Amino acid sequence: MNYIEDKEFGKVYVSFRANMRNITMRWKGGSLYMNAPYGTGVKQLREVLDTFRVKLRAGKDKGSMSYHIGQVIQCYRLTLTIGEQERRSDLIIFNHNGDNVDVLVPRGVDLDEPSAKKWVSRALRAALDGHASKVLIPLAQDISKRLGVAPARYEIGYGLRKLGHCTRDKVIQLSANLMFLPEELIELTICHELAHLTHMNHSLQFHALVDKYLGGRERELERRLKAFCWPVM
């Protein structure tokens, strides 16, 4: 196994593999491992490290995620604000006001404590309920109409690792968590799933179609999605 030295992450171990399109990275035992297509040069490896440095830093120490009272998290057509409440010490309460949701934690909760971070993260994801179908499905319908393709229907799911899915019955499921992303990255996921209506695989023809749907920006948007720092766990 090869490695490169990085000023922040130390030794980064690199494996070169056949039939890979993109460079992938993961933390294991405190060390960073990269898988790269054959022929990838050191310069390109370093460029990828720099592109994803913020996300890699967060991934190395998931406990670095922080929340605070008054924090505003801007989602797609929805604003979440973390606040406090004194009514229930055992619940996080939602206060819905149009396109704004106050996520109210019990007063006195230590938001630096790991279990509290997980609690708030779950609450932020739950706050999207009832909003995702109102904004994501109309957006997807507009995009599919523009591209001249039509799934059987759209559904809302709740995956974070799996943001979209297209069944063989041509039903497309979009994760509510897409709302944490900028619109261009939501469109990437929608176009990805719409391309599965034609190619139920990840072949070169599939990626060429996704790229066409996105005006030649698939790789750029994929890099941005991989570098995105989620505000939830």
CSV table of C-alpha atoms in Angstrom, one decimal, residues 18-233:
chain,number,residue,atom,x,y,z
A,18,ALA,CA,-9.2,-0.9,-11.4
A,19,ASN,CA,-12.7,0.1,-12.5
A,20,MET,CA,-13.0,3.1,-10.3
A,21,ARG,CA,-14.2,6.5,-11.5
A,22,ASN,CA,-13.7,8.6,-8.5
A,23,ILE,CA,-11.4,8.8,-5.5
A,24,THR,CA,-13.0,7.7,-2.2
A,25,MET,CA,-11.8,8.3,1.4
A,26,ARG,CA,-12.5,6.9,4.8
A,27,TRP,CA,-11.2,7.0,8.3
A,28,LYS,CA,-10.1,3.8,10.0
A,29,GLY,CA,-8.3,3.5,13.3
A,30,GLY,CA,-7.4,7.2,13.3
A,31,SER,CA,-5.8,6.9,9.8
A,32,LEU,CA,-7.1,8.2,6.5
A,33,TYR,CA,-7.4,5.7,3.6
A,34,MET,CA,-7.9,6.6,0.0
A,35,ASN,CA,-8.9,4.4,-2.9
A,36,ALA,CA,-8.1,5.8,-6.3
A,37,PRO,CA,-8.3,4.8,-10.0
A,38,TYR,CA,-5.0,3.5,-11.6
A,39,GLY,CA,-3.0,6.4,-13.0
A,40,THR,CA,-4.1,8.9,-10.4
A,41,GLY,CA,-1.1,11.2,-9.7
A,42,VAL,CA,0.0,12.6,-6.3
A,43,LYS,CA,-1.0,16.1,-7.4
A,44,GLN,CA,-4.6,15.0,-8.0
A,45,LEU,CA,-4.6,13.1,-4.7
A,46,ARG,CA,-3.5,16.3,-2.8
A,47,GLU,CA,-6.1,18.4,-4.7
A,48,VAL,CA,-8.9,16.0,-3.5
A,49,LEU,CA,-7.6,16.2,0.1
A,50,ASP,CA,-7.7,20.0,0.0
A,51,THR,CA,-11.2,20.0,-1.6
A,52,PHE,CA,-12.6,17.7,1.1
A,53,ARG,CA,-10.4,18.9,4.0
A,54,VAL,CA,-13.2,20.5,6.1
A,55,LYS,CA,-15.5,17.4,5.8
A,56,LEU,CA,-12.5,15.0,6.5
A,57,ARG,CA,-11.6,17.1,9.6
A,58,ALA,CA,-15.2,16.7,10.8
A,59,GLY,CA,-15.3,13.0,10.0
A,60,LYS,CA,-12.1,12.4,12.0
A,61,ASP,CA,-13.8,13.8,15.1
A,62,LYS,CA,-17.6,13.5,14.8
A,63,GLY,CA,-17.8,15.0,18.3
A,64,SER,CA,-16.6,18.3,16.8
A,65,MET,CA,-20.1,19.0,15.6
A,66,SER,CA,-21.6,21.7,17.8
A,67,TYR,CA,-25.0,23.3,18.4
A,68,HIS,CA,-25.9,26.4,20.3
A,69,ILE,CA,-29.0,28.4,21.4
A,70,GLY,CA,-29.9,30.9,18.7
A,71,GLN,CA,-28.2,28.8,15.9
A,72,VAL,CA,-29.9,29.2,12.5
A,73,ILE,CA,-29.7,26.3,10.0
A,74,GLN,CA,-30.9,27.4,6.6
A,75,CYS,CA,-32.5,24.6,4.6
A,76,TYR,CA,-34.1,24.5,1.2
A,77,ARG,CA,-37.1,26.8,1.6
A,78,LEU,CA,-37.1,26.3,5.4
A,79,THR,CA,-35.3,27.9,8.3
A,80,LEU,CA,-34.6,25.9,11.5
A,81,THR,CA,-33.6,27.9,14.7
A,82,ILE,CA,-32.5,26.2,17.9
A,83,GLY,CA,-34.0,27.8,20.9
A,84,GLU,CA,-35.0,27.0,24.5
A,85,GLN,CA,-38.2,26.1,26.3
A,86,GLU,CA,-39.2,25.4,30.0
A,87,ARG,CA,-42.4,23.4,29.5
A,88,ARG,CA,-40.9,19.9,29.2
A,89,SER,CA,-37.5,18.7,30.4
A,90,ASP,CA,-37.8,15.5,28.5
A,91,LEU,CA,-38.8,16.8,25.1
A,92,ILE,CA,-37.6,18.9,22.2
A,93,ILE,CA,-40.6,20.9,21.1
A,94,PHE,CA,-41.2,22.3,17.6
A,95,ASN,CA,-42.8,25.6,16.9
A,96,HIS,CA,-43.9,25.8,13.3
A,97,ASN,CA,-44.5,29.2,11.7
A,98,GLY,CA,-44.8,29.0,7.9
A,99,ASP,CA,-41.3,28.4,6.5
A,100,ASN,CA,-39.7,28.7,9.9
A,101,VAL,CA,-39.4,26.1,12.6
A,102,ASP,CA,-38.1,26.8,16.1
A,103,VAL,CA,-36.5,23.6,17.6
A,104,LEU,CA,-36.8,24.2,21.3
A,105,VAL,CA,-34.6,22.2,23.7
A,106,PRO,CA,-35.2,22.1,27.4
A,107,ARG,CA,-33.5,25.0,29.2
A,108,GLY,CA,-30.3,24.0,30.8
A,109,VAL,CA,-29.4,21.1,28.5
A,110,ASP,CA,-25.6,20.9,27.8
A,111,LEU,CA,-25.4,21.0,24.1
A,112,ASP,CA,-21.8,20.1,24.2
A,113,GLU,CA,-22.6,16.7,25.6
A,114,PRO,CA,-22.5,13.9,23.0
A,115,SER,CA,-26.0,12.5,23.8
A,116,ALA,CA,-27.5,16.0,23.6
A,117,LYS,CA,-25.9,16.5,20.2
A,118,LYS,CA,-27.5,13.3,18.9
A,119,TRP,CA,-30.8,14.3,20.4
A,120,VAL,CA,-30.7,17.7,18.7
A,121,SER,CA,-29.6,16.1,15.5
A,122,ARG,CA,-32.5,13.7,15.5
A,123,ALA,CA,-34.9,16.6,16.2
A,124,LEU,CA,-33.5,18.7,13.4
A,125,ARG,CA,-34.2,15.9,11.0
A,126,ALA,CA,-37.6,15.3,12.4
A,127,ALA,CA,-38.4,19.0,12.0
A,128,LEU,CA,-38.4,18.5,8.2
A,129,ASP,CA,-41.5,16.3,8.5
A,130,GLY,CA,-44.5,17.8,6.7
A,131,HIS,CA,-42.3,20.2,4.8
A,132,ALA,CA,-40.3,17.9,2.6
A,133,SER,CA,-43.2,16.7,0.5
A,134,LYS,CA,-44.4,20.2,0.0
A,135,VAL,CA,-41.1,21.5,-1.5
A,136,LEU,CA,-39.1,18.5,-2.8
A,137,ILE,CA,-41.8,16.8,-4.8
A,138,PRO,CA,-42.9,19.9,-6.7
A,139,LEU,CA,-39.2,20.7,-7.5
A,140,ALA,CA,-38.7,17.1,-8.8
A,141,GLN,CA,-41.9,17.3,-10.8
A,142,ASP,CA,-40.7,20.6,-12.4
A,143,ILE,CA,-37.3,19.0,-13.3
A,144,SER,CA,-38.8,15.8,-14.7
A,145,LYS,CA,-41.2,17.9,-16.8
A,146,ARG,CA,-38.3,20.0,-18.1
A,147,LEU,CA,-36.4,16.8,-19.0
A,148,GLY,CA,-39.3,15.1,-20.6
A,149,VAL,CA,-39.3,12.0,-18.3
A,150,ALA,CA,-41.9,10.9,-15.8
A,151,PRO,CA,-41.6,8.4,-12.9
A,152,ALA,CA,-44.7,6.5,-11.7
A,153,ARG,CA,-44.7,8.7,-8.6
A,154,TYR,CA,-42.5,10.4,-6.1
A,155,GLU,CA,-42.3,9.5,-2.4
A,156,ILE,CA,-40.5,11.0,0.6
A,157,GLY,CA,-38.1,8.8,2.6
A,158,TYR,CA,-35.7,9.6,5.5
A,159,GLY,CA,-32.3,8.3,4.6
A,160,LEU,CA,-29.1,10.3,5.2
A,161,ARG,CA,-26.6,7.9,3.5
A,162,LYS,CA,-29.1,7.1,0.8
A,163,LEU,CA,-30.6,10.3,-0.5
A,164,GLY,CA,-32.6,8.9,-3.4
A,165,HIS,CA,-33.8,5.6,-4.8
A,166,CYS,CA,-35.6,4.5,-8.0
A,167,THR,CA,-37.5,1.2,-8.0
A,168,ARG,CA,-38.0,-1.1,-11.0
A,169,ASP,CA,-41.6,0.1,-10.9
A,170,LYS,CA,-40.3,3.6,-11.6
A,171,VAL,CA,-41.2,5.0,-8.2
A,172,ILE,CA,-38.6,7.6,-7.1
A,173,GLN,CA,-38.0,8.1,-3.4
A,174,LEU,CA,-36.3,11.3,-2.2
A,175,SER,CA,-35.0,11.7,1.3
A,176,ALA,CA,-36.4,14.5,3.4
A,177,ASN,CA,-32.8,15.2,4.4
A,178,LEU,CA,-32.1,16.6,0.9
A,179,MET,CA,-33.6,19.8,2.3
A,180,PHE,CA,-30.3,20.4,4.2
A,181,LEU,CA,-28.6,20.7,0.8
A,182,PRO,CA,-28.3,23.7,-1.6
A,183,GLU,CA,-30.8,23.5,-4.5
A,184,GLU,CA,-28.1,22.5,-7.1
A,185,LEU,CA,-27.2,19.4,-5.0
A,186,ILE,CA,-30.8,18.5,-4.6
A,187,GLU,CA,-31.2,18.7,-8.4
A,188,LEU,CA,-28.1,16.4,-8.7
A,189,THR,CA,-29.9,13.7,-6.7
A,190,ILE,CA,-33.2,14.1,-8.5
A,191,CYS,CA,-31.4,13.9,-11.9
A,192,HIS,CA,-29.5,10.9,-10.8
A,193,GLU,CA,-32.7,9.1,-9.9
A,194,LEU,CA,-34.5,10.2,-13.1
A,195,ALA,CA,-31.6,8.8,-15.1
A,196,HIS,CA,-32.4,5.4,-13.5
A,197,LEU,CA,-35.7,5.4,-15.4
A,198,THR,CA,-33.5,4.8,-18.5
A,199,HIS,CA,-30.5,2.9,-17.0
A,200,MET,CA,-31.0,0.8,-13.9
A,201,ASN,CA,-27.3,0.7,-13.3
A,202,HIS,CA,-24.3,3.0,-12.9
A,203,SER,CA,-22.8,2.4,-16.4
A,204,LEU,CA,-20.9,5.0,-18.5
A,205,GLN,CA,-24.2,5.5,-20.4
A,206,PHE,CA,-26.0,6.2,-17.1
A,207,HIS,CA,-23.4,8.8,-16.0
A,208,ALA,CA,-23.5,10.4,-19.5
A,209,LEU,CA,-27.2,10.8,-19.2
A,210,VAL,CA,-27.0,12.4,-15.7
A,211,ASP,CA,-24.3,14.7,-17.0
A,212,LYS,CA,-26.6,15.7,-19.9
A,213,TYR,CA,-29.5,16.4,-17.5
A,214,LEU,CA,-27.2,18.6,-15.4
A,215,GLY,CA,-25.7,20.5,-18.3
A,216,GLY,CA,-22.3,18.9,-18.0
A,217,ARG,CA,-21.9,19.5,-14.3
A,218,GLU,CA,-22.2,16.0,-12.8
A,219,ARG,CA,-18.6,15.6,-11.7
A,220,GLU,CA,-18.5,19.1,-10.2
A,221,LEU,CA,-21.7,18.6,-8.3
A,222,GLU,CA,-20.7,15.2,-7.1
A,223,ARG,CA,-17.5,16.7,-5.6
A,224,ARG,CA,-19.5,19.4,-3.9
A,225,LEU,CA,-22.0,16.8,-2.5
A,226,LYS,CA,-19.1,14.7,-1.1
A,227,ALA,CA,-17.5,17.8,0.4
A,228,PHE,CA,-20.8,19.0,2.0
A,229,CYS,CA,-20.7,19.2,5.8
A,230,TRP,CA,-24.1,18.1,7.1
A,231,PRO,CA,-25.5,19.9,10.1
A,232,VAL,CA,-26.9,16.6,11.4
A,233,MET,CA,-25.4,13.2,12.3
